[in-house]
Amino acid sequence: MRFIDEYRDGELVKGIVGKVNELLEELGREVKIMEVCGTHTMAIARHGLRNLFRRNLDLISGPGCPVCVTPGSGFSLVFQAAETGRTVATFGDMMRVPLNGRSLSTLRGEGFDIRVVYSPYDALKMAEEEPEKEFVMAGIGFETTSPLFASVILECNRRGVRNLRLISLFRLMPPALNTLLEAGDLQIDGLILPGHVSTIIGVKPYVEIVEKHGVPAVVTGFEPVDIVESIRMILRQLVENRRMVENEYTRTVRHEGNVKAVRLMQEVFKPVDAEWRGLGKIAGSGLALREEFRLFDAVEAYGLKPVETGEPPGCLCGEVIRGSRKPVECRLYRKICRPDNPVGPCMVSSEGTCAAYYYAGIEK
Amino acid sequence: MRDKIVLEHGAGGRLMHELIGEISRSLKEPMKGVDKAVFKTPSGRIAFTADSFVMKPPVVKGCDIGMLSVNGTVNDLVTMGAKPEYLSLSLIVEEGLDKGFLMSIIESARDAARRARVKIATGDIKVVEKGGCDKIFINTSGVGRVYSGVKASTLNAKPGDAVIVTGSVGDHGAAVLAARGEFQLETDVSSDCMPLTSILETLIRKRIPFHTLIDPTRGGLATSLNEVAESSRAAIQVEEEKIPVKKEVSSLCEVLGIDFLYLGCEGRLIIFTPMEYAEETVKALRRTETGRETRLIGSVTGKSKTGEVRILTRAGGLRSLPMLHGIPLPRIC
């Protein structure tokens, strides 16, 4: 793959890190930067970037893991679909998320039909090949994922497929960022904005938020050079007292985003208020199927009812997703909660903050 | 803690190691090397090992389950410092399997055995009703003679040892992922499945001493290094930049969000040899057909009670490289 090696170059990283550390010294105070996207969290851990910087830089992780931000009530809908005899098609990340001592993986062990797919188009293919079965897609993800599901729904409509439905648990990133900054308690000095999500929605949706809250923000790619460069850009803004959205990931992210994908998303879905794990209810932060596609709504068609579930005792996932606590502050972390025995979703998903910390061997 | 067997119990990570520990305690047999045993006989030491093979799909680019079932067991014997001699081959076949397909698997096992110069001496076949297994499962066991004077064990890695790998990592795991077809990705990744017999023969012929040999199958390089670190109570450090990985493997991993350090190999050996032999080892193995990409990737830096593995990333950060926990999951976004 082109582009990867040059963005991992150790010498280049070292050079930029040097500049970052100079800026940190110049600022002289603690600087808190949040990486919003789970893939950034993982990249920072995987490349061991955290310990390259001066101590006054605090990198905190935000609500950027789709599986993690989905509340238990959302998962309960997916469980019910399986338990009432429907075939559930889901991404692998969700298989082991625990809910009251069970998971989709244990449900499958009990004999329910749950299949891991890598694209909603796989679900469409299965639905067409097995017309006697009713298929339900677990729709989890951010703006990166929902356009793909939108195109599958349109395709079902066009081909007259009637045995494939959707549980829409999609979430939108900008309203969540707004909520986090509005709360103000985290005192975030800068935002590393998600690369994949921004590829779809572009830079524009962040501008208003950044202006409103006066926080420097940089749309960032996923290689080490991208991440350290983006941190440098944020610090530069702080030093120069600027507050704006900049784009480091210009090789992929256009200012206006992917207009076609956004249009697809808007054609099929409408924004609705939605519950986030750790953040509560956020206005206009979820997606529901529009009236003309209601027939694909699994929740309505099968009368699925969300069951409220509390967080597992001791689990800090909610606070970790908010960025107000770190995995190492959780007393379950590494002791009881491990990737092979996850207590909360942040230890399950490869993008979860706790899993990222675990795999980077962070102990304190 | 768990009352049901889950897929992760077989994934090569911590859960599997714990389960195997529990099983061997229950058998009241000290299964020291987990799936390997060495017996002393009047005519020398005999190595004995067994393995079961399930592969989904049973054919991927560069490898099928027949070839894998032979090379897997041959390579287990190699890691014990033994020259593989005889294998058993037992099949569990699902009703309805195409006979031509079954025979192609058998021929592939035969060719692999020839290449590794072992004899398939005995075997068995059972047919189960449709749904009783997935197409075909194979179990092989193998015996071989341990080369005289050789004492290779995961317990033996010592501070000052060089860590050498005989080729690019993750090829087999990536080929399996690609062949599952669920990703609809165009890729040229081919499995590295092959016998490691000639690698061991070269080490013996050149009189290169080694403390530990391990083939990074399930759980990949990261998990194997952790196994050695834990068993030998050693601290191991490797450099990401030096670890050979094929472009197409790393690209596939980038797309899926999977770390190639956890993808299995079926034709690679990790060798722990005193640092003063490192250069000679690399040189000698690069001249062999199966070890052309041999590289020194790190060293045993010291002792550690619990065993630890660290990796110096290409970006210059130093971090811990833990064992695989669970099954690597492709990311969503």
Short mmCIF file of C-alpha atoms in Angstrom, two decimals, chain A residues 30 35 64 70 84 100 140-141 173 181 185 213 241 243 281 301 317 345-346:
data_model
loop_
_atom_site.label_atom_id
_atom_site.label_comp_id
_atom_site.label_asym_id
_atom_site.label_seq_id
_atom_site.Cartn_x
_atom_site.Cartn_y
_atom_site.Cartn_z
CA GLU A 30 -0.54 20.84 31.11
CA GLU A 35 -8.30 11.83 20.11
CA GLY A 64 -14.83 7.09 19.01
CA THR A 70 -23.83 1.78 21.88
CA THR A 84 -37.06 -14.65 18.43
CA ASN A 100 -25.99 -9.41 31.65
CA ILE A 140 -23.70 -0.01 14.43
CA GLY A 141 -21.19 2.62 13.41
CA MET A 173 -20.01 12.27 15.63
CA LEU A 181 -17.25 20.35 24.88
CA ASP A 185 -15.53 19.75 32.81
CA HIS A 213 -16.15 26.36 21.98
CA ASN A 241 -3.69 31.79 20.05
CA ARG A 243 -8.73 28.41 17.27
CA LYS A 281 -29.17 11.31 25.42
CA ALA A 301 -41.63 -5.08 12.26
CA CYS A 317 -16.61 2.19 30.46
CA PRO A 345 -17.32 -3.03 25.64
CA CYS A 346 -14.17 -0.87 25.76
#
